[in-house]
Amino acid sequence: MRKDEGGRQAEAGQRAGPGAAASLLNGLAVLEAFSVQNPVLGVTEVAQRVGLHKSTVSRILGGLTEAGYVQRDEETGRYRLGLGLLALSGPLLADLDVRRAAVPYLEQLTESTQETSAISVWNGHEAIVVEQVASPNQVKHTATIGTRYNKFASSSVRVFLAELAPALATELIESGQILRTAGDGLPLDHTAHLQEVARQAYAVNDGSTTSAPRSRVHKHATGDTLVQAVQHAASEVSTRLGWAASLPG
C-alpha cells in the first residue's frame, strides 16, 4: 500500500535569501533528528546527528522551544518534540485521503492475520508510517505513526524503490540515503531484486529488521497466506481511492 508524496511549493512572494533558507533547513534537520527510537536527545547528540556545531544546535533548539516545537526537560537539559508540531501535522493527517481510506482495511487485515497492519507514504527517501492497527498479541511489532524507515531491508522501502527509475533507486542507495547493511540476507544486485519486487507487487521482510515474531508468523500454512491478505487490503484501498490496481491477479 503506497502513495507518493509531492514536493513542496513556496508561496508567491515568500522567497527567502540563502542565509534564511539555510537556517530553515537546519531547523528542519534538528527536528528530524528525533525519532520513535530516539525521542529524547541532548544538544551534543543532535549536533552529531545533523552535523552542526553544538552552539548552532543549541541556538536552534532554543528558538524551537520558544515556538513550542520542542520541549526542554529542566532537570536533564535534554529535549523532545513538542506538542506545537501537532498544529502543523494535524491538518495534513486529517486531509490525507489514503490514511482515512485505509483504516477499515487495516482493521480487517489485523483481524485476519492477528499481526500489526500499517500503511506508509513515500517522501522521496523514506517510508513514513501514517496509520497502523496494532496486533492484539502481547508480543508484537508496532509501527507508531511518524515512524520513518530508510533501510533497504525494510519491505515498505523496497516496495517504494521498486516503483522508481532504476538509476534513481541506485542513487539513493549509493548516496547512503537508503541504508544497506551487510548480512541483510538480500541479493547484492539491488536492481534485479527491485525488478522482482515490482513484478510480484510485494516485498518480504523475513527477520532482516524488526518485525513480528518469526516463529508465530511461520505458523501460517505458507507465506502466500500473508501475501494474499496484504495484497487484498492494498487492492481494496486502491479501489476506494479510485487508483488503478496493479496487483497480480
mmCIF file of C-alpha atoms in Angstrom:
data_model
loop_
_atom_site.group_PDB
_atom_site.id
_atom_site.type_symbol
_atom_site.label_atom_id
_atom_site.label_comp_id
_atom_site.label_asym_id
_atom_site.label_seq_id
_atom_site.Cartn_x
_atom_site.Cartn_y
_atom_site.Cartn_z
ATOM 1 C CA MET A 1 0.000 0.000 0.000
ATOM 2 C CA ARG A 2 1.688 3.112 -1.117
ATOM 3 C CA LYS A 3 1.307 6.672 -2.250
ATOM 4 C CA ASP A 4 3.982 9.117 -3.381
ATOM 5 C CA GLU A 5 4.072 12.489 -1.687
ATOM 6 C CA GLY A 6 4.620 15.505 -3.925
ATOM 7 C CA GLY A 7 7.285 18.160 -3.419
ATOM 8 C CA ARG A 8 6.888 21.402 -1.506
ATOM 9 C CA GLN A 9 5.897 24.623 -3.231
ATOM 10 C CA ALA A 10 6.731 28.036 -1.777
ATOM 11 C CA GLU A 11 4.026 30.684 -1.718
ATOM 12 C CA ALA A 12 4.448 33.620 -4.066
ATOM 13 C CA GLY A 13 6.369 36.464 -2.528
ATOM 14 C CA GLN A 14 7.815 34.291 0.261
ATOM 15 C CA ARG A 15 11.288 33.791 -1.214
ATOM 16 C CA ALA A 16 13.938 33.577 1.472
ATOM 17 C CA GLY A 17 17.558 34.528 0.962
ATOM 18 C CA PRO A 18 20.334 31.918 1.048
ATOM 19 C CA GLY A 19 21.069 32.540 4.734
ATOM 20 C CA ALA A 20 17.442 32.308 5.779
ATOM 21 C CA ALA A 21 16.940 29.182 3.670
ATOM 22 C CA ALA A 22 19.945 27.502 5.296
ATOM 23 C CA SER A 23 18.647 28.369 8.761
ATOM 24 C CA LEU A 24 15.247 26.924 7.903
ATOM 25 C CA LEU A 25 16.784 23.698 6.583
ATOM 26 C CA ASN A 26 18.994 23.411 9.672
ATOM 27 C CA GLY A 27 15.936 23.811 11.884
ATOM 28 C CA LEU A 28 14.111 21.082 9.983
ATOM 29 C CA ALA A 29 17.160 18.821 10.231
ATOM 30 C CA VAL A 30 17.197 19.287 14.006
ATOM 31 C CA LEU A 31 13.519 18.306 14.225
ATOM 32 C CA GLU A 32 14.134 15.242 12.047
ATOM 33 C CA ALA A 33 16.914 14.112 14.381
ATOM 34 C CA PHE A 34 14.220 12.966 16.816
ATOM 35 C CA SER A 35 12.550 9.627 16.130
ATOM 36 C CA VAL A 36 10.399 6.971 17.743
ATOM 37 C CA GLN A 37 13.585 5.083 18.598
ATOM 38 C CA ASN A 38 15.301 8.218 19.973
ATOM 39 C CA PRO A 39 12.569 10.548 21.280
ATOM 40 C CA VAL A 40 14.788 12.369 23.818
ATOM 41 C CA LEU A 41 18.133 13.869 22.800
ATOM 42 C CA GLY A 42 20.731 16.225 24.229
ATOM 43 C CA VAL A 43 22.392 19.056 22.331
ATOM 44 C CA THR A 44 25.537 17.004 21.665
ATOM 45 C CA GLU A 45 23.526 14.063 20.326
ATOM 46 C CA VAL A 46 21.527 16.296 17.992
ATOM 47 C CA ALA A 47 24.706 18.020 16.793
ATOM 48 C CA GLN A 48 26.267 14.668 15.947
ATOM 49 C CA ARG A 49 23.185 13.542 14.056
ATOM 50 C CA VAL A 50 22.823 16.675 11.924
ATOM 51 C CA GLY A 51 26.498 17.585 11.511
ATOM 52 C CA LEU A 52 26.262 21.072 13.014
ATOM 53 C CA HIS A 53 28.265 22.761 15.779
ATOM 54 C CA LYS A 54 26.806 22.422 19.272
ATOM 55 C CA SER A 55 26.421 26.175 19.645
ATOM 56 C CA THR A 56 24.381 26.304 16.430
ATOM 57 C CA VAL A 57 22.187 23.412 17.525
ATOM 58 C CA SER A 58 21.705 24.964 20.970
ATOM 59 C CA ARG A 59 20.547 28.211 19.362
ATOM 60 C CA ILE A 60 18.159 26.379 17.037
ATOM 61 C CA LEU A 61 16.711 24.319 19.868
ATOM 62 C CA GLY A 62 16.197 27.496 21.876
ATOM 63 C CA GLY A 63 14.139 29.008 19.079
ATOM 64 C CA LEU A 64 12.169 25.808 18.545
ATOM 65 C CA THR A 65 11.446 25.644 22.273
ATOM 66 C CA GLU A 66 10.035 29.179 22.249
ATOM 67 C CA ALA A 67 7.829 28.220 19.300
ATOM 68 C CA GLY A 68 6.606 25.090 21.095
ATOM 69 C CA TYR A 69 8.049 22.669 18.553
ATOM 70 C CA VAL A 70 10.387 21.068 21.106
ATOM 71 C CA GLN A 71 10.295 20.802 24.893
ATOM 72 C CA ARG A 72 13.275 21.025 27.251
ATOM 73 C CA ASP A 73 13.474 18.955 30.409
ATOM 74 C CA GLU A 74 14.699 21.392 33.063
ATOM 75 C CA GLU A 75 16.282 18.619 35.156
ATOM 76 C CA THR A 76 18.271 16.855 32.420
ATOM 77 C CA GLY A 77 18.578 19.644 29.862
ATOM 78 C CA ARG A 78 17.555 17.197 27.131
ATOM 79 C CA TYR A 79 14.904 17.794 24.505
ATOM 80 C CA ARG A 80 11.883 16.042 22.976
ATOM 81 C CA LEU A 81 9.447 17.064 20.270
ATOM 82 C CA GLY A 82 6.744 19.447 21.479
ATOM 83 C CA LEU A 83 3.007 19.500 21.069
ATOM 84 C CA GLY A 84 3.294 22.528 18.801
ATOM 85 C CA LEU A 85 4.096 20.154 15.955
ATOM 86 C CA LEU A 86 0.568 18.768 16.167
ATOM 87 C CA ALA A 87 -0.728 22.096 14.925
ATOM 88 C CA LEU A 88 1.354 21.606 11.798
ATOM 89 C CA SER A 89 0.811 17.888 11.226
ATOM 90 C CA GLY A 90 -2.827 17.713 12.304
ATOM 91 C CA PRO A 91 -4.341 19.297 9.167
ATOM 92 C CA LEU A 92 -2.088 17.172 6.948
ATOM 93 C CA LEU A 93 -3.023 13.898 8.619
ATOM 94 C CA ALA A 94 -6.691 14.855 8.716
ATOM 95 C CA ASP A 95 -6.650 15.540 4.968
ATOM 96 C CA LEU A 96 -4.550 12.530 3.984
ATOM 97 C CA ASP A 97 -7.047 10.581 1.903
ATOM 98 C CA VAL A 98 -5.009 7.388 1.893
ATOM 99 C CA ARG A 99 -4.962 7.336 5.703
ATOM 100 C CA ARG A 100 -8.722 7.701 6.029
ATOM 101 C CA ALA A 101 -9.358 5.180 3.282
ATOM 102 C CA ALA A 102 -7.013 2.593 4.742
ATOM 103 C CA VAL A 103 -8.269 2.364 8.329
ATOM 104 C CA PRO A 104 -11.148 -0.129 7.858
ATOM 105 C CA TYR A 105 -8.988 -2.376 5.696
ATOM 106 C CA LEU A 106 -6.092 -2.254 8.140
ATOM 107 C CA GLU A 107 -8.526 -3.304 10.847
ATOM 108 C CA GLN A 108 -9.707 -6.226 8.705
ATOM 109 C CA LEU A 109 -6.128 -7.186 7.885
ATOM 110 C CA THR A 110 -5.112 -7.215 11.547
ATOM 111 C CA GLU A 111 -8.198 -9.232 12.446
ATOM 112 C CA SER A 112 -7.474 -11.868 9.810
ATOM 113 C CA THR A 113 -3.703 -12.139 10.422
ATOM 114 C CA GLN A 114 -3.550 -11.202 14.118
ATOM 115 C CA GLU A 115 -0.487 -9.095 13.262
ATOM 116 C CA THR A 116 0.087 -5.340 13.174
ATOM 117 C CA SER A 117 -1.005 -3.663 9.933
ATOM 118 C CA ALA A 118 0.348 -0.285 8.829
ATOM 119 C CA ILE A 119 0.336 1.985 5.810
ATOM 120 C CA SER A 120 3.142 4.322 4.765
ATOM 121 C CA VAL A 121 3.738 7.157 2.308
ATOM 122 C CA TRP A 122 6.981 7.964 0.493
ATOM 123 C CA ASN A 123 8.746 11.296 0.982
ATOM 124 C CA GLY A 124 11.435 10.720 -1.628
ATOM 125 C CA HIS A 125 13.914 8.842 0.538
ATOM 126 C CA GLU A 126 11.938 7.343 3.437
ATOM 127 C CA ALA A 127 8.771 5.376 4.069
ATOM 128 C CA ILE A 128 6.759 7.192 6.748
ATOM 129 C CA VAL A 129 4.021 5.390 8.680
ATOM 130 C CA VAL A 130 0.797 7.410 8.671
ATOM 131 C CA GLU A 131 -1.564 4.856 10.217
ATOM 132 C CA GLN A 132 -1.427 1.497 11.978
ATOM 133 C CA VAL A 133 -3.638 -1.047 13.691
ATOM 134 C CA ALA A 134 -1.679 -2.951 16.321
ATOM 135 C CA SER A 135 -1.720 -6.711 16.733
ATOM 136 C CA PRO A 136 -3.866 -7.995 19.638
ATOM 137 C CA ASN A 137 -0.988 -10.275 20.676
ATOM 138 C CA GLN A 138 1.007 -9.285 23.739
ATOM 139 C CA VAL A 139 4.316 -9.715 21.902
ATOM 140 C CA LYS A 140 4.121 -7.731 18.689
ATOM 141 C CA HIS A 141 5.844 -5.349 16.325
ATOM 142 C CA THR A 142 4.296 -1.896 16.164
ATOM 143 C CA ALA A 143 4.891 0.953 13.735
ATOM 144 C CA THR A 144 3.933 4.158 15.511
ATOM 145 C CA ILE A 145 2.559 6.953 13.329
ATOM 146 C CA GLY A 146 5.507 9.060 12.169
ATOM 147 C CA THR A 147 8.000 6.176 12.197
ATOM 148 C CA ARG A 148 10.482 6.613 9.349
ATOM 149 C CA TYR A 149 12.152 3.727 7.524
ATOM 150 C CA ASN A 150 15.196 4.187 5.296
ATOM 151 C CA LYS A 151 16.774 0.724 5.375
ATOM 152 C CA PHE A 152 16.816 -1.317 2.183
ATOM 153 C CA ALA A 153 15.894 -4.386 4.236
ATOM 154 C CA SER A 154 12.548 -2.787 5.129
ATOM 155 C CA SER A 155 9.872 -4.299 2.910
ATOM 156 C CA SER A 156 7.984 -0.996 2.605
ATOM 157 C CA VAL A 157 11.140 0.797 1.456
ATOM 158 C CA ARG A 158 11.791 -1.830 -1.229
ATOM 159 C CA VAL A 159 8.203 -1.616 -2.462
ATOM 160 C CA PHE A 160 8.599 2.138 -2.946
ATOM 161 C CA LEU A 161 12.065 1.813 -4.505
ATOM 162 C CA ALA A 162 10.735 -0.758 -6.956
ATOM 163 C CA GLU A 163 8.468 1.900 -8.469
ATOM 164 C CA LEU A 164 11.321 4.351 -9.068
ATOM 165 C CA ALA A 165 13.554 4.527 -12.110
ATOM 166 C CA PRO A 166 16.464 2.111 -11.512
ATOM 167 C CA ALA A 167 19.006 4.949 -11.744
ATOM 168 C CA LEU A 168 17.217 6.933 -9.028
ATOM 169 C CA ALA A 169 16.953 3.907 -6.736
ATOM 170 C CA THR A 170 20.670 3.251 -7.225
ATOM 171 C CA GLU A 171 21.490 6.902 -6.462
ATOM 172 C CA LEU A 172 19.535 6.765 -3.192
ATOM 173 C CA ILE A 173 21.360 3.601 -2.149
ATOM 174 C CA GLU A 174 24.842 4.689 -3.187
ATOM 175 C CA SER A 175 24.430 8.109 -1.548
ATOM 176 C CA GLY A 176 23.562 6.442 1.764
ATOM 177 C CA GLN A 177 20.069 7.914 1.953
ATOM 178 C CA ILE A 178 18.802 4.342 1.723
ATOM 179 C CA LEU A 179 20.928 2.183 4.020
ATOM 180 C CA ARG A 180 22.203 -1.240 3.037
ATOM 181 C CA THR A 181 23.734 -3.371 5.766
ATOM 182 C CA ALA A 182 25.946 -6.424 5.486
ATOM 183 C CA GLY A 183 24.211 -9.680 6.147
ATOM 184 C CA ASP A 184 20.680 -8.434 5.475
ATOM 185 C CA GLY A 185 20.037 -11.674 3.581
ATOM 186 C CA LEU A 186 19.039 -9.857 0.393
ATOM 187 C CA PRO A 187 20.629 -10.139 -3.079
ATOM 188 C CA LEU A 188 23.630 -7.880 -3.684
ATOM 189 C CA ASP A 189 22.204 -6.912 -7.072
ATOM 190 C CA HIS A 190 19.583 -4.474 -5.828
ATOM 191 C CA THR A 191 18.397 -3.576 -9.344
ATOM 192 C CA ALA A 192 17.429 -7.148 -10.196
ATOM 193 C CA HIS A 193 15.857 -7.616 -6.776
ATOM 194 C CA LEU A 194 13.744 -4.458 -7.104
ATOM 195 C CA GLN A 195 12.618 -5.562 -10.555
ATOM 196 C CA GLU A 196 11.408 -8.801 -8.971
ATOM 197 C CA VAL A 197 9.617 -6.846 -6.224
ATOM 198 C CA ALA A 198 7.898 -4.737 -8.899
ATOM 199 C CA ARG A 199 6.899 -7.852 -10.852
ATOM 200 C CA GLN A 200 5.364 -9.664 -7.885
ATOM 201 C CA ALA A 201 3.992 -6.459 -6.276
ATOM 202 C CA TYR A 202 5.180 -7.206 -2.747
ATOM 203 C CA ALA A 203 8.335 -7.464 -0.639
ATOM 204 C CA VAL A 204 9.044 -9.675 2.364
ATOM 205 C CA ASN A 205 10.999 -8.779 5.482
ATOM 206 C CA ASP A 206 11.852 -12.162 6.973
ATOM 207 C CA GLY A 207 13.685 -11.001 10.105
ATOM 208 C CA SER A 208 16.084 -8.641 8.309
ATOM 209 C CA THR A 209 14.910 -5.802 10.559
ATOM 210 C CA THR A 210 12.443 -5.560 13.456
ATOM 211 C CA SER A 211 9.317 -7.491 12.559
ATOM 212 C CA ALA A 212 6.609 -9.690 14.011
ATOM 213 C CA PRO A 213 7.879 -12.797 15.858
ATOM 214 C CA ARG A 214 9.108 -15.137 13.105
ATOM 215 C CA SER A 215 8.037 -18.300 14.909
ATOM 216 C CA ARG A 216 4.442 -17.082 15.053
ATOM 217 C CA VAL A 217 4.344 -15.769 11.503
ATOM 218 C CA HIS A 218 5.769 -19.030 10.161
ATOM 219 C CA LYS A 219 2.847 -20.926 11.667
ATOM 220 C CA HIS A 220 0.792 -19.787 8.676
ATOM 221 C CA ALA A 221 0.479 -22.604 6.147
ATOM 222 C CA THR A 222 2.648 -20.740 3.648
ATOM 223 C CA GLY A 223 3.940 -17.238 3.156
ATOM 224 C CA ASP A 224 1.271 -16.875 0.493
ATOM 225 C CA THR A 225 -1.370 -16.560 3.218
ATOM 226 C CA LEU A 226 0.056 -13.269 4.461
ATOM 227 C CA VAL A 227 0.922 -12.044 0.962
ATOM 228 C CA GLN A 228 -2.623 -12.581 -0.280
ATOM 229 C CA ALA A 229 -4.112 -10.867 2.775
ATOM 230 C CA VAL A 230 -1.892 -7.808 2.352
ATOM 231 C CA GLN A 231 -2.476 -7.623 -1.406
ATOM 232 C CA HIS A 232 -6.219 -7.867 -0.906
ATOM 233 C CA ALA A 233 -6.158 -4.986 1.590
ATOM 234 C CA ALA A 234 -3.982 -2.920 -0.771
ATOM 235 C CA SER A 235 -6.369 -3.579 -3.647
ATOM 236 C CA GLU A 236 -9.360 -2.540 -1.542
ATOM 237 C CA VAL A 237 -7.687 0.736 -0.501
ATOM 238 C CA SER A 238 -6.688 1.451 -4.112
ATOM 239 C CA THR A 239 -10.231 0.826 -5.310
ATOM 240 C CA ARG A 240 -11.683 3.101 -2.634
ATOM 241 C CA LEU A 241 -9.302 5.887 -3.676
ATOM 242 C CA GLY A 242 -10.024 5.370 -7.369
ATOM 243 C CA TRP A 243 -6.500 4.232 -8.200
ATOM 244 C CA ALA A 244 -5.925 1.617 -10.875
ATOM 245 C CA ALA A 245 -4.967 -1.636 -9.168
ATOM 246 C CA SER A 246 -1.607 -3.040 -10.229
ATOM 247 C CA LEU A 247 -1.554 -6.276 -8.283
ATOM 248 C CA PRO A 248 -1.200 -9.664 -9.941
ATOM 249 C CA GLY A 249 -4.459 -11.494 -10.414
#
